[in-house]
Coordinates of C-alpha atoms in Angstrom, one line a residue:
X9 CA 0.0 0.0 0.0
X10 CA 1.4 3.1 -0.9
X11 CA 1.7 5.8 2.4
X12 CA 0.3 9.1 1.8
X13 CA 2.7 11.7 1.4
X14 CA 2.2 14.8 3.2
X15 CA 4.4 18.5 2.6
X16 CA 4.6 21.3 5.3
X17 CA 4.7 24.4 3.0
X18 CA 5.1 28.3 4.7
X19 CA 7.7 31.1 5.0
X20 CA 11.0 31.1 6.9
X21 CA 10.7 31.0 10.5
X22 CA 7.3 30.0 11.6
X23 CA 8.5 26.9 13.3
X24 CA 7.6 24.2 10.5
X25 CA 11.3 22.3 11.8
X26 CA 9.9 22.2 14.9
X27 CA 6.5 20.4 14.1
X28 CA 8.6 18.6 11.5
X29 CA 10.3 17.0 14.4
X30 CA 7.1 16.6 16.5
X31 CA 5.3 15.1 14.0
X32 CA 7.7 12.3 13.2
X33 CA 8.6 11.7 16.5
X34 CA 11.4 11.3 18.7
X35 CA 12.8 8.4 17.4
X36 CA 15.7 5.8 18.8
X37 CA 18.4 7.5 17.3
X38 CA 20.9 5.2 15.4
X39 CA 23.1 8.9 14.7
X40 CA 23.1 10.2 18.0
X41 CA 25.9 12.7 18.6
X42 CA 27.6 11.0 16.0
X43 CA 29.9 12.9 14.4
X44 CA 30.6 13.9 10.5
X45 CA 26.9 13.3 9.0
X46 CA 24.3 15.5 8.5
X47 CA 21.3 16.7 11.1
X48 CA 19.4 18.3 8.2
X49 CA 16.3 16.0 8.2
X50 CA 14.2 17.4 5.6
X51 CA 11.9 13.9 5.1
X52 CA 11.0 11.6 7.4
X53 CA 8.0 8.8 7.7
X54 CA 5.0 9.3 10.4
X55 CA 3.5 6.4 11.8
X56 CA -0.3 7.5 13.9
X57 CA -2.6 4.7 15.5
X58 CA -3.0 2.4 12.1
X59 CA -1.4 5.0 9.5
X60 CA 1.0 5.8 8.3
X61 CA 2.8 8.6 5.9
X62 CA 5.4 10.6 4.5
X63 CA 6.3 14.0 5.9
X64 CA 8.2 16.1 3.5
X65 CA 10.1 20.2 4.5
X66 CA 9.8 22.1 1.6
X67 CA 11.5 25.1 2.8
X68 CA 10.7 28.8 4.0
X69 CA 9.1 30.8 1.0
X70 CA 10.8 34.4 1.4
X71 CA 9.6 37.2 -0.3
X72 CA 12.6 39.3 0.4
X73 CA 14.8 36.3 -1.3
X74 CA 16.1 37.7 -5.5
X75 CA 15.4 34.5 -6.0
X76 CA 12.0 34.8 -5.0
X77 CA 9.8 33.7 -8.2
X78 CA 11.6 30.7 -8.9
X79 CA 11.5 29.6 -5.3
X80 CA 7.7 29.7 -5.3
X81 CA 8.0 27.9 -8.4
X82 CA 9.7 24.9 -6.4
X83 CA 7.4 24.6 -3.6
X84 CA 4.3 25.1 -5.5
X85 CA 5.6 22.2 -8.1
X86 CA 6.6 19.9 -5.1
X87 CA 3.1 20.6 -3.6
X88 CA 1.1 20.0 -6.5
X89 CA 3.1 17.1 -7.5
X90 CA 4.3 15.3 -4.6
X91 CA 1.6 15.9 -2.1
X92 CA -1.6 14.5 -0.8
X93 CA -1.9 17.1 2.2
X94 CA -0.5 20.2 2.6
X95 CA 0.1 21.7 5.8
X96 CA 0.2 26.0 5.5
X97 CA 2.2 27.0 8.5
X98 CA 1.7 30.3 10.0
X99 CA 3.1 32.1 13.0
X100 CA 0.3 32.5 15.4
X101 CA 2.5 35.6 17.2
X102 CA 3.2 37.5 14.7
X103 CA -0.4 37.1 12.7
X104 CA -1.0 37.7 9.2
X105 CA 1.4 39.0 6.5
X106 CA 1.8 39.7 3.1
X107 CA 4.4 36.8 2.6
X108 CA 1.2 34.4 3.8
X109 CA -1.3 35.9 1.0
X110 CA 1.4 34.8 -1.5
X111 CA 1.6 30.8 -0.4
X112 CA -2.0 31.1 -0.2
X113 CA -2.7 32.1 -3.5
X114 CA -0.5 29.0 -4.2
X115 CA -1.9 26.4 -2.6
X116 CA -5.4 27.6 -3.9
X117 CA -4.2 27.1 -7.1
X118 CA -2.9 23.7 -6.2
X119 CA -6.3 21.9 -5.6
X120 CA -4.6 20.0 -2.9
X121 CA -6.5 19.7 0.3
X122 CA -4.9 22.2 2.8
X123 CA -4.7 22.0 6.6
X124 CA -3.7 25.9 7.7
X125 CA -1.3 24.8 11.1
X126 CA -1.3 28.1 13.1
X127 CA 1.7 27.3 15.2
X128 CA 3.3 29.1 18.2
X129 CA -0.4 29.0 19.8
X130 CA 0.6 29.3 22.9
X131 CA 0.0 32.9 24.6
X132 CA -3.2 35.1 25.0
X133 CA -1.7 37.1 21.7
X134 CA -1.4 34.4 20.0
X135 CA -5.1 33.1 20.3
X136 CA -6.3 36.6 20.0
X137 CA -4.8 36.6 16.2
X138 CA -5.7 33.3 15.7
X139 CA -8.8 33.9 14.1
X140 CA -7.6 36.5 11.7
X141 CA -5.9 33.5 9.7
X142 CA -9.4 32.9 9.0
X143 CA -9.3 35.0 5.8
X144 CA -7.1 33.0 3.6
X145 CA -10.0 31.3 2.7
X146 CA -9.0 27.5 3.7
X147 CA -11.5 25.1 5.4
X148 CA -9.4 23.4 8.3
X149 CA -7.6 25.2 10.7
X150 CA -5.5 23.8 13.5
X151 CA -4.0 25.7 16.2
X152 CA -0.7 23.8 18.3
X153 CA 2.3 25.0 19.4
X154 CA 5.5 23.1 18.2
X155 CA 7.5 24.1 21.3
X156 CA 5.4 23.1 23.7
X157 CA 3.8 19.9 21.9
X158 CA 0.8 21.2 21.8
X159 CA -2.3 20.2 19.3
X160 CA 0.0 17.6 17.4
X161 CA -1.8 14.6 18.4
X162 CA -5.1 16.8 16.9
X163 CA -3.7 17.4 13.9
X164 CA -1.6 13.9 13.6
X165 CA -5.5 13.3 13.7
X166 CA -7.1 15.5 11.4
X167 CA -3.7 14.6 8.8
X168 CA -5.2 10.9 8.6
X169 CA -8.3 10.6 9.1
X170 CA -9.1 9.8 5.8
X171 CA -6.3 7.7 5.2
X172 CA -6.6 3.9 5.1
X173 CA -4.9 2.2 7.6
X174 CA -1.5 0.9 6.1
X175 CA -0.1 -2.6 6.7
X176 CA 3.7 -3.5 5.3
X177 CA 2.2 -6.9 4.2
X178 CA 0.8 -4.8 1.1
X179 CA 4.0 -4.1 0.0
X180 CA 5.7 -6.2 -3.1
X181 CA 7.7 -8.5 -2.0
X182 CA 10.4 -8.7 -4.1
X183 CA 13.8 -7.5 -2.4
X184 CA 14.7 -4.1 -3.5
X185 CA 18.1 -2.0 -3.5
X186 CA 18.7 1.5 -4.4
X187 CA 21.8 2.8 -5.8
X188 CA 22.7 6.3 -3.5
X189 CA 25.8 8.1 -4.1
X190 CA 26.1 12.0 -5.4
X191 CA 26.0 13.0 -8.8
X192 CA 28.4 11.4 -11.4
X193 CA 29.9 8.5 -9.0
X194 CA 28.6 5.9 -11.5
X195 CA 25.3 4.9 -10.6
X196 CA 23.4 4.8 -13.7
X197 CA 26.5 3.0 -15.5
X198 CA 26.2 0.7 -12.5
X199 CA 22.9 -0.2 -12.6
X200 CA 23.1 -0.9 -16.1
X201 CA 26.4 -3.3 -15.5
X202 CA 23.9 -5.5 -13.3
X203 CA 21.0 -5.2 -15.7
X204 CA 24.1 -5.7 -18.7
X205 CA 21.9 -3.5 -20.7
X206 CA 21.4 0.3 -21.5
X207 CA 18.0 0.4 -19.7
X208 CA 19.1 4.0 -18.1
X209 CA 20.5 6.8 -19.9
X210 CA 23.9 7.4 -18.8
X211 CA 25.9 10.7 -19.6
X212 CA 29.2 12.2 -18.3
X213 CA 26.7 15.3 -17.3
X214 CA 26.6 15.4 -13.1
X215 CA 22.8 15.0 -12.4
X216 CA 21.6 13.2 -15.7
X217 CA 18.9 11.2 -13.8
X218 CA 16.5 13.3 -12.4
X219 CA 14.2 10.5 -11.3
X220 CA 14.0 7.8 -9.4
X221 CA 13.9 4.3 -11.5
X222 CA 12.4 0.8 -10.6
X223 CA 14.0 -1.7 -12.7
X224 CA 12.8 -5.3 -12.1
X225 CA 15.4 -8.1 -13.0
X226 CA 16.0 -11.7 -12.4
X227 CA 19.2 -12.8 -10.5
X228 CA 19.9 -16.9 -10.1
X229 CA 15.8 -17.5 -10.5
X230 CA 14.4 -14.5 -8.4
X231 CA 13.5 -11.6 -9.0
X232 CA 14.7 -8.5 -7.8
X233 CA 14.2 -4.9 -7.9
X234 CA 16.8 -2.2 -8.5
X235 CA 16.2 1.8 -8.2
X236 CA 18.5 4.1 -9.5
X237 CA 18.1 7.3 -8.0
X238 CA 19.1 10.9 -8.6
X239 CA 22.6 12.4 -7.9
X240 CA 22.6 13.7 -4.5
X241 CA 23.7 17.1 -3.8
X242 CA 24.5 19.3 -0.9
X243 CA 21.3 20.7 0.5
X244 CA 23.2 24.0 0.2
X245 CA 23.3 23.2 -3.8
X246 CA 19.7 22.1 -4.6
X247 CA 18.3 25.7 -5.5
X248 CA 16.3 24.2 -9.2
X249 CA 13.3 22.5 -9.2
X250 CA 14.3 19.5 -10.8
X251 CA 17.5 19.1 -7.8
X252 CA 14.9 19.4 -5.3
X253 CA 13.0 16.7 -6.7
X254 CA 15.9 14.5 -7.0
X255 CA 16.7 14.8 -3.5
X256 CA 13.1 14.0 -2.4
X257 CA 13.0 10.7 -4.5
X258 CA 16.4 9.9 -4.2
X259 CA 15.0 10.2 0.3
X260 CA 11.7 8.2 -0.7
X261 CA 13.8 5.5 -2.9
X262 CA 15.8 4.9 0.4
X263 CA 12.6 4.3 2.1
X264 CA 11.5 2.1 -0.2
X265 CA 14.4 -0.2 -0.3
X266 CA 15.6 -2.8 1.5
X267 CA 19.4 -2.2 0.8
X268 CA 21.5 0.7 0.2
X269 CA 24.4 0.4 -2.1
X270 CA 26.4 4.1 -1.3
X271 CA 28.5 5.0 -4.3
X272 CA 31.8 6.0 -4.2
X273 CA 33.8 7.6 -7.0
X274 CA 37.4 5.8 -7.0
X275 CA 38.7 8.8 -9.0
X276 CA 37.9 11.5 -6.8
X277 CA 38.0 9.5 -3.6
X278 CA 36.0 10.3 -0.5
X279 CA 34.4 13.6 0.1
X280 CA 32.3 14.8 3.0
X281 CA 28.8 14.9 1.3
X282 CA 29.6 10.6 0.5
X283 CA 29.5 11.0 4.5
X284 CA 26.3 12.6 4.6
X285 CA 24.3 10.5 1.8
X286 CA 25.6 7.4 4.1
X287 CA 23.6 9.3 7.0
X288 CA 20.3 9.1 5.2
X289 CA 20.6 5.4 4.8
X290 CA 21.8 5.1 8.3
X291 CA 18.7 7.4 9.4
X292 CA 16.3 5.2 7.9
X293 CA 17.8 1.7 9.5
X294 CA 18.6 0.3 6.1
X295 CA 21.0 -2.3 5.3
X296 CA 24.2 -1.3 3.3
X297 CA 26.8 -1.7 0.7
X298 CA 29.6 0.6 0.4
X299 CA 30.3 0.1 -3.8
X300 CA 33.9 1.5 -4.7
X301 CA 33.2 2.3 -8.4
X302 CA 35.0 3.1 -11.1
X303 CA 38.5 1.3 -9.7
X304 CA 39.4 0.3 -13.7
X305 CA 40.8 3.8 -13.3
X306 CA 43.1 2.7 -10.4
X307 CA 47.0 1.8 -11.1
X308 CA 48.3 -0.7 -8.5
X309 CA 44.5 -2.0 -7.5
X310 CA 45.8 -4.5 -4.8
X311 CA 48.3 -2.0 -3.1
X312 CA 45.4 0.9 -3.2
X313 CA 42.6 -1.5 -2.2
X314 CA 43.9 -2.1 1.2
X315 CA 44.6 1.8 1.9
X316 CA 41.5 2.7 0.5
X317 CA 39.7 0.2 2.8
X318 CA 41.2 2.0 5.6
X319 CA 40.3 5.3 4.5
X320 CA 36.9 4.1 4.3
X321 CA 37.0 2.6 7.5
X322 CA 38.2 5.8 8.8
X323 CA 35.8 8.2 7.1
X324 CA 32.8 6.2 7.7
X325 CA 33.4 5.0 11.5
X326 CA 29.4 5.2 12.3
X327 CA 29.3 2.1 10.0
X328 CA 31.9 0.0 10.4
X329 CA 29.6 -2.8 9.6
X330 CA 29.3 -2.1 6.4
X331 CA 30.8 -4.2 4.0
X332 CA 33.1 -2.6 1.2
X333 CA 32.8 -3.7 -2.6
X334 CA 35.2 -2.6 -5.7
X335 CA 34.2 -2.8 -9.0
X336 CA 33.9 -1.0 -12.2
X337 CA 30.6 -0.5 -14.1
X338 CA 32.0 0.7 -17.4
X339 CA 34.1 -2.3 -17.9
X340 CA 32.2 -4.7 -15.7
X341 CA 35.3 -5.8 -13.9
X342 CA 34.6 -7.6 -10.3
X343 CA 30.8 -6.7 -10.8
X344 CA 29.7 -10.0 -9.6
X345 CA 30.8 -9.1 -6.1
X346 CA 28.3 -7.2 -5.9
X347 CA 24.7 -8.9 -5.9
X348 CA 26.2 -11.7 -3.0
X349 CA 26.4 -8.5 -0.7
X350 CA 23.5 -7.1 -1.4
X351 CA 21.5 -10.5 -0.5
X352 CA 23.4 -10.9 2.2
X353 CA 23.3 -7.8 4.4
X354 CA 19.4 -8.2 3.5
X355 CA 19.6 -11.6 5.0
X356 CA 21.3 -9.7 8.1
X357 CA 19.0 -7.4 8.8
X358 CA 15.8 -10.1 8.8
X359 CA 18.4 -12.1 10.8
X360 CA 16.4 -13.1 14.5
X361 CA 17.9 -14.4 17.3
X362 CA 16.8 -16.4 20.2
X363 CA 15.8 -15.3 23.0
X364 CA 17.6 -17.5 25.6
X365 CA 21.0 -17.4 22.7
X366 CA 21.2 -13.2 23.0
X367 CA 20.4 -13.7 26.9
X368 CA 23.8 -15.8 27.1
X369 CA 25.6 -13.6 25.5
X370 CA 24.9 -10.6 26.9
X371 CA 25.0 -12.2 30.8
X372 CA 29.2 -13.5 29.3
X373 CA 29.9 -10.1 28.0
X374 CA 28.1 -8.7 31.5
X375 CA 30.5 -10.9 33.6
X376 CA 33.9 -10.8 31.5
X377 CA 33.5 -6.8 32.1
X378 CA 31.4 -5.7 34.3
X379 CA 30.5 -1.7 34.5
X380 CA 32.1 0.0 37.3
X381 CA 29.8 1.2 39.7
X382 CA 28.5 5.2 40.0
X383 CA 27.7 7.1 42.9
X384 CA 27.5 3.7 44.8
X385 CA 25.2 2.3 42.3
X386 CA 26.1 -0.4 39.3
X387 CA 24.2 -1.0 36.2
X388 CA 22.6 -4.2 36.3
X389 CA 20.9 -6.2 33.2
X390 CA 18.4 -8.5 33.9
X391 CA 17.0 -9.4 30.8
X392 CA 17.2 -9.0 26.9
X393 CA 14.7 -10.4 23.8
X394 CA 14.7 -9.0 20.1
X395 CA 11.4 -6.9 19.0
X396 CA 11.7 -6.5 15.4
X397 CA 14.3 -6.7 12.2
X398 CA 14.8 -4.4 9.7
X399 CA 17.2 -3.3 12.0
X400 CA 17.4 -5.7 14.4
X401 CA 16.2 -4.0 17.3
X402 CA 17.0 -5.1 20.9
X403 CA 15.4 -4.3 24.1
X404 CA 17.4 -4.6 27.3
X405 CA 16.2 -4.6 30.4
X406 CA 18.6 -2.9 33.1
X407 CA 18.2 -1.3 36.8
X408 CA 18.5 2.2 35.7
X409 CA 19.4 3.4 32.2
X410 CA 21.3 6.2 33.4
X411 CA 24.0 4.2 34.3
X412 CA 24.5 3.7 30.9
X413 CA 27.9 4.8 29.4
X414 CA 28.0 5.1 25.8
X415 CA 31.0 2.8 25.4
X416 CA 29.4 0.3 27.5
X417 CA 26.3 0.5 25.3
X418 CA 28.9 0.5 22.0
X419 CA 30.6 -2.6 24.0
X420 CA 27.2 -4.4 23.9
X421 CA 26.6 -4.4 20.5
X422 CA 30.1 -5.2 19.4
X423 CA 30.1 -8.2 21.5
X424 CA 26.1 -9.2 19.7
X425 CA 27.6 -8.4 16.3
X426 CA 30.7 -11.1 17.0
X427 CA 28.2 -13.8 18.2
X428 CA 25.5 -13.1 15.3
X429 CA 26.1 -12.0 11.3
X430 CA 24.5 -8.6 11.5
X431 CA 27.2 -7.2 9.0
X432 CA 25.6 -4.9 6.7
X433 CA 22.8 -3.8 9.0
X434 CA 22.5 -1.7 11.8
X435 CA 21.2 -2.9 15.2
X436 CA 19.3 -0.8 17.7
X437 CA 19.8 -1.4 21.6
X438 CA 16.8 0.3 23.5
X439 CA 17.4 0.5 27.5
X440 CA 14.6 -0.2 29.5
X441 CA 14.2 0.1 33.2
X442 CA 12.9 -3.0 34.8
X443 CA 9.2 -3.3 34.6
X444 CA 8.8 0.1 32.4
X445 CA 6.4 -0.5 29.6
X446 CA 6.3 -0.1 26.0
X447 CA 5.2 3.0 24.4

């Protein structure tokens, strides 16, 4: 079943980040405080009750930007064509402005159904002018206040209640894998290499594919699906309309996937922004495959291979479980490396373990180093079970969590990962104090 994809539209600064962030929820982090990849969550998926859908930023539209016209020309495209519900945000403080008659005329234009979000509701000023939003001529109108969490259950509400509810078992169940990297690292070239024919355009021109691709193939009997997805750019880059729709589907791509095969250029090595593509993917709990391509152009391959391995390691140290492939897609060198990785990090990440199997080996790793104790208190773990795949996510039940250190936690899971293949995939430990219960 396809999830219902929903845009938050308005001008700079009325606080749609904020309800961005309330709306999708806190979630368990897998990029805590991790350094080197990017915060910038512009997309993000919204599970309420029995539905479920996409939330999408669009931006702040600024009158006072030069750029102005062909900014509104962006978010009024990515409105009418990506989304199923529109959410106006206004700032409930400051009341009406010009700026807000311009998005309006907009959206009206847009047929779209329109929820007008009057945010920052949360003072006697604020309610007074609440009414004056009134005149943009919508019919649903929702008052909350991001910073204090206020009204975002009532509008998570009003968002879906016309929404059916949304089961994964719908979905097709062919294993899928996107092909992420940033413009020009290969990825069309590559995805023609496994399909060994020129199903995809390629060109030398950075950003050639503007869209994402499904490409069904067969692979020893079963069928698979492969999408190749837009070049990703730097979020300070995508001004055009067409970038900003390849960063969106290149985001929903990831969500729809299974595994993500991250695209490295061998010629121009590793860059920050490979970093930050890797985040998404990491973000969204997917399984991965770092794919070295383009290593035909690479003198002394077995000398290079093992520094470039390091370098990798080094750069992308929030997934050191990720395994690394080399290959070339323009000469098709090593390219059957590639599919045995893919299939089995998938495996990895639908990989469950037995209860009473993880219990034994997180009581041995308990006992051969046991935390040191804190203000006269010592963290004690009393029991463990797996809830879920796709990551492999753990719940752990312990005295008090905040005696958890974080290399303590990152001990944990290193000492999971060498009892159980879970290379490829991330895993998720969530701490729970004895008898607290699920949310």
């Amino acid at each position: 079943m396809r999830r219902p994809v929903v845009a938050l539209v308005g001008r700079p600064n009325v606080g749609k980040s904020t309800i961005f962030n309330r709306l999708v929820g806190k979630k368990i982090s897998i990029i805590e405080d991790t350094p080197g990849i990017t915060r910038d969550r512009i997309y993000g998926t919204v599970d309420f009750e029995n539905k479920s859908f996409h939330l999408i930023d669009t931006g702040g539209i600024d009158l006072a930007d030069e750029h102005f016209n062909d900014e509104i020309k962006v978010q009024a495209e990515l409105a009418i064509d990506e989304a199923d519900i529109v959410l106006f945000v206004v700032d409930g403080k400051e009341g009406l402005t010009s700026n807000d008659y311009v998005v309006r005329d907009i959206l009206m234009k847009s047929n779209k159904k329109v929820i007008v979000v009057i945010n920052k509701c949360d003072s006697k000023e604020s309610k007074d002018n609440m009414y004056d939003f009134y005149e943009l001529g919508f019919d649903t109108y929702m008052p909350v206040s991001g910073e204090q969490n206020e009204g975002i259950w009532d509008l998570k509400e009003e968002i879906t209640k016309d929404f059916e509810d949304y089961t994964k078992e719908d979905e097709d169940p062919r294993i899928k894998f996107c092909i992420i990297g940033r413009p020009n690292v290969g990825k069309s070239s590559l995805v023609n290499a496994i399909l060994n024919e020129e199903r995809v355009i390629v060109s030398n021109v950075a950003g050639t594919t503007r869209d994402s691709v499904d490409t069904p193939f067969t692979y020893h009997g079963e069928e698979y699906v492969v999408i190749d997805t837009a070049g990703m750019r730097k979020r300070g880059k995508v001004w055009e309309s067409v970038e900003k729709y390849s960063l969106l589907r290149s985001m929903k791509a990831i969500d729809r996937s299974d595994v993500c095969c991250i695209v490295i250029n061998a010629e121009e090595g590793i860059i920050e922004h490979d970093k930050h593509i890797a985040g998404y993917a990491l973000e969204a709990g997917k399984a991965v495959v770092i794919v070295v391509n383009k290593w035909d152009t690479v003198d002394d391959k077995d000398s290079k291979m093992k520094a470039f391995k390091e370098e990798i390691r080094n750069n992308f140290q929030f997934m050191p479980y990720a395994p690394i492939v080399f290959l070339s897609a323009l000469t098709k060198k090593r390219i059957h490396t590639l599919m045995p990785e893919v299939l089995k990090v998938y495996e990895n990440a639908n990989r469950e373990v037995k209860t009473s199997a993880l219990n034994d080996v997180i009581r041995d790793a308990y006992n051969l180093n046991i935390p040191p104790s804190y203000k006269g208190k010592r963290l004690k773990i009393f029991f463990s079970n797996q809830v879920s795949t796709c990551p492999p996510t753990f719940n752990i039940q312990v005295n008090s969590k905040g005696l958890i250190h974080f290399s303590y936690e990152r001990y944990i899971e290193n000492k999971i990962r060498e009892s159980f293949d879970f290379e490829g995939t991330p895993i998720i430990l969530q701490w729970k104090n004895k008898g607290e219960q699920e949310l």
